[in-house]
PDB file of C-alpha atoms in Angstrom:
ATOM      1  CA  UNK A   1      37.025 -42.872  21.799  1.00  0.00           C
ATOM      2  CA  UNK A   2      35.951 -39.324  21.060  1.00  0.00           C
ATOM      3  CA  UNK A   3      32.297 -38.381  20.970  1.00  0.00           C
ATOM      4  CA  UNK A   4      30.745 -35.912  18.550  1.00  0.00           C
ATOM      5  CA  UNK A   5      27.227 -34.592  19.060  1.00  0.00           C
ATOM      6  CA  UNK A   6      25.021 -33.295  16.271  1.00  0.00           C
ATOM      7  CA  UNK A   7      21.401 -32.666  15.444  1.00  0.00           C
ATOM      8  CA  UNK A   8      19.374 -34.820  13.076  1.00  0.00           C
ATOM      9  CA  UNK A   9      17.636 -32.418  10.720  1.00  0.00           C
ATOM     10  CA  UNK A  10      15.056 -33.040   8.052  1.00  0.00           C
ATOM     11  CA  UNK A  11      14.987 -32.961   4.278  1.00  0.00           C
ATOM     12  CA  UNK A  12      11.822 -32.761   2.208  1.00  0.00           C
ATOM     13  CA  UNK A  13      11.769 -35.255  -0.647  1.00  0.00           C
ATOM     14  CA  UNK A  14       9.131 -35.747  -3.331  1.00  0.00           C
ATOM     15  CA  UNK A  15       6.786 -38.579  -2.396  1.00  0.00           C
ATOM     16  CA  UNK A  16       7.585 -41.649  -4.470  1.00  0.00           C
ATOM     17  CA  UNK A  17       4.395 -43.441  -3.399  1.00  0.00           C
ATOM     18  CA  UNK A  18       2.095 -40.444  -3.795  1.00  0.00           C
ATOM     19  CA  UNK A  19       3.234 -38.115  -6.585  1.00  0.00           C
ATOM     20  CA  UNK A  20       2.766 -34.439  -5.793  1.00  0.00           C
ATOM     21  CA  UNK A  21       3.229 -34.924  -2.048  1.00  0.00           C
ATOM     22  CA  UNK A  22       6.469 -34.360  -0.189  1.00  0.00           C
ATOM     23  CA  UNK A  23       7.605 -36.194   2.899  1.00  0.00           C
ATOM     24  CA  UNK A  24      10.283 -35.286   5.409  1.00  0.00           C
ATOM     25  CA  UNK A  25      13.156 -37.726   5.909  1.00  0.00           C
ATOM     26  CA  UNK A  26      15.926 -37.599   8.547  1.00  0.00           C
ATOM     27  CA  UNK A  27      19.210 -36.020   7.432  1.00  0.00           C
ATOM     28  CA  UNK A  28      22.664 -36.077   9.051  1.00  0.00           C
ATOM     29  CA  UNK A  29      25.714 -34.367   7.591  1.00  0.00           C
ATOM     30  CA  UNK A  30      29.170 -35.153   8.921  1.00  0.00           C
ATOM     31  CA  UNK A  31      31.971 -32.647   8.453  1.00  0.00           C
ATOM     32  CA  UNK A  32      35.063 -31.680  10.381  1.00  0.00           C
ATOM     33  CA  UNK A  33      38.768 -32.132  10.926  1.00  0.00           C
ATOM     34  CA  UNK A  34      37.902 -34.956  13.315  1.00  0.00           C
ATOM     35  CA  UNK A  35      36.762 -37.103  10.343  1.00  0.00           C
ATOM     36  CA  UNK A  36      40.241 -36.924   8.818  1.00  0.00           C
ATOM     37  CA  UNK A  37      41.792 -37.623  12.197  1.00  0.00           C
ATOM     38  CA  UNK A  38      39.580 -40.721  12.423  1.00  0.00           C
ATOM     39  CA  UNK A  39      40.894 -41.984   9.053  1.00  0.00           C
ATOM     40  CA  UNK A  40      38.218 -40.696   6.660  1.00  0.00           C
ATOM     41  CA  UNK A  41      39.885 -38.744   3.873  1.00  0.00           C
ATOM     42  CA  UNK A  42      38.185 -36.889   1.019  1.00  0.00           C
ATOM     43  CA  UNK A  43      37.201 -39.429  -1.646  1.00  0.00           C
ATOM     44  CA  UNK A  44      37.298 -42.376   0.779  1.00  0.00           C
ATOM     45  CA  UNK A  45      34.518 -44.903   0.181  1.00  0.00           C
ATOM     46  CA  UNK A  46      32.675 -45.991   3.302  1.00  0.00           C
ATOM     47  CA  UNK A  47      30.465 -48.829   4.467  1.00  0.00           C
ATOM     48  CA  UNK A  48      27.508 -47.992   6.732  1.00  0.00           C
ATOM     49  CA  UNK A  49      26.096 -50.733   8.946  1.00  0.00           C
ATOM     50  CA  UNK A  50      22.552 -49.944  10.070  1.00  0.00           C
ATOM     51  CA  UNK A  51      21.198 -51.285  13.341  1.00  0.00           C
ATOM     52  CA  UNK A  52      18.333 -50.160  15.562  1.00  0.00           C
ATOM     53  CA  UNK A  53      19.305 -46.693  16.880  1.00  0.00           C
ATOM     54  CA  UNK A  54      22.927 -47.210  15.797  1.00  0.00           C
ATOM     55  CA  UNK A  55      25.030 -46.511  12.708  1.00  0.00           C
ATOM     56  CA  UNK A  56      28.559 -47.854  12.267  1.00  0.00           C
ATOM     57  CA  UNK A  57      30.551 -46.041   9.575  1.00  0.00           C
ATOM     58  CA  UNK A  58      33.841 -47.573   8.436  1.00  0.00           C
ATOM     59  CA  UNK A  59      36.174 -47.078   5.483  1.00  0.00           C
ATOM     60  CA  UNK A  60      35.359 -49.779   2.929  1.00  0.00           C
ATOM     61  CA  UNK A  61      38.020 -52.498   2.745  1.00  0.00           C
ATOM     62  CA  UNK A  62      40.287 -52.026  -0.268  1.00  0.00           C
ATOM     63  CA  UNK A  63      38.905 -55.055  -2.110  1.00  0.00           C
ATOM     64  CA  UNK A  64      35.351 -53.627  -1.811  1.00  0.00           C
ATOM     65  CA  UNK A  65      36.528 -50.240  -3.040  1.00  0.00           C
ATOM     66  CA  UNK A  66      38.120 -51.630  -6.186  1.00  0.00           C
ATOM     67  CA  UNK A  67      35.196 -54.011  -6.854  1.00  0.00           C
ATOM     68  CA  UNK A  68      32.728 -51.118  -6.566  1.00  0.00           C
ATOM     69  CA  UNK A  69      34.547 -49.132  -9.232  1.00  0.00           C
ATOM     70  CA  UNK A  70      34.623 -52.044 -11.679  1.00  0.00           C
ATOM     71  CA  UNK A  71      30.890 -52.765 -11.397  1.00  0.00           C
TER      72      UNK A  71
END
């Protein structure tokens, strides 16, 4: 397994609970040849599993991909 390190940056978004105020939310952008090498091609739909201090990103199974387009 290869490891990639990156920095979590921030993005200011308008406050949805308090109009007129902005709040900063965490932001991560993934880009690189290594994504393609790992099986993530441009246009590939993904599934993100969220756990405490852990994200698991996988290509969506084909049946989920086609169901998502029909909905």
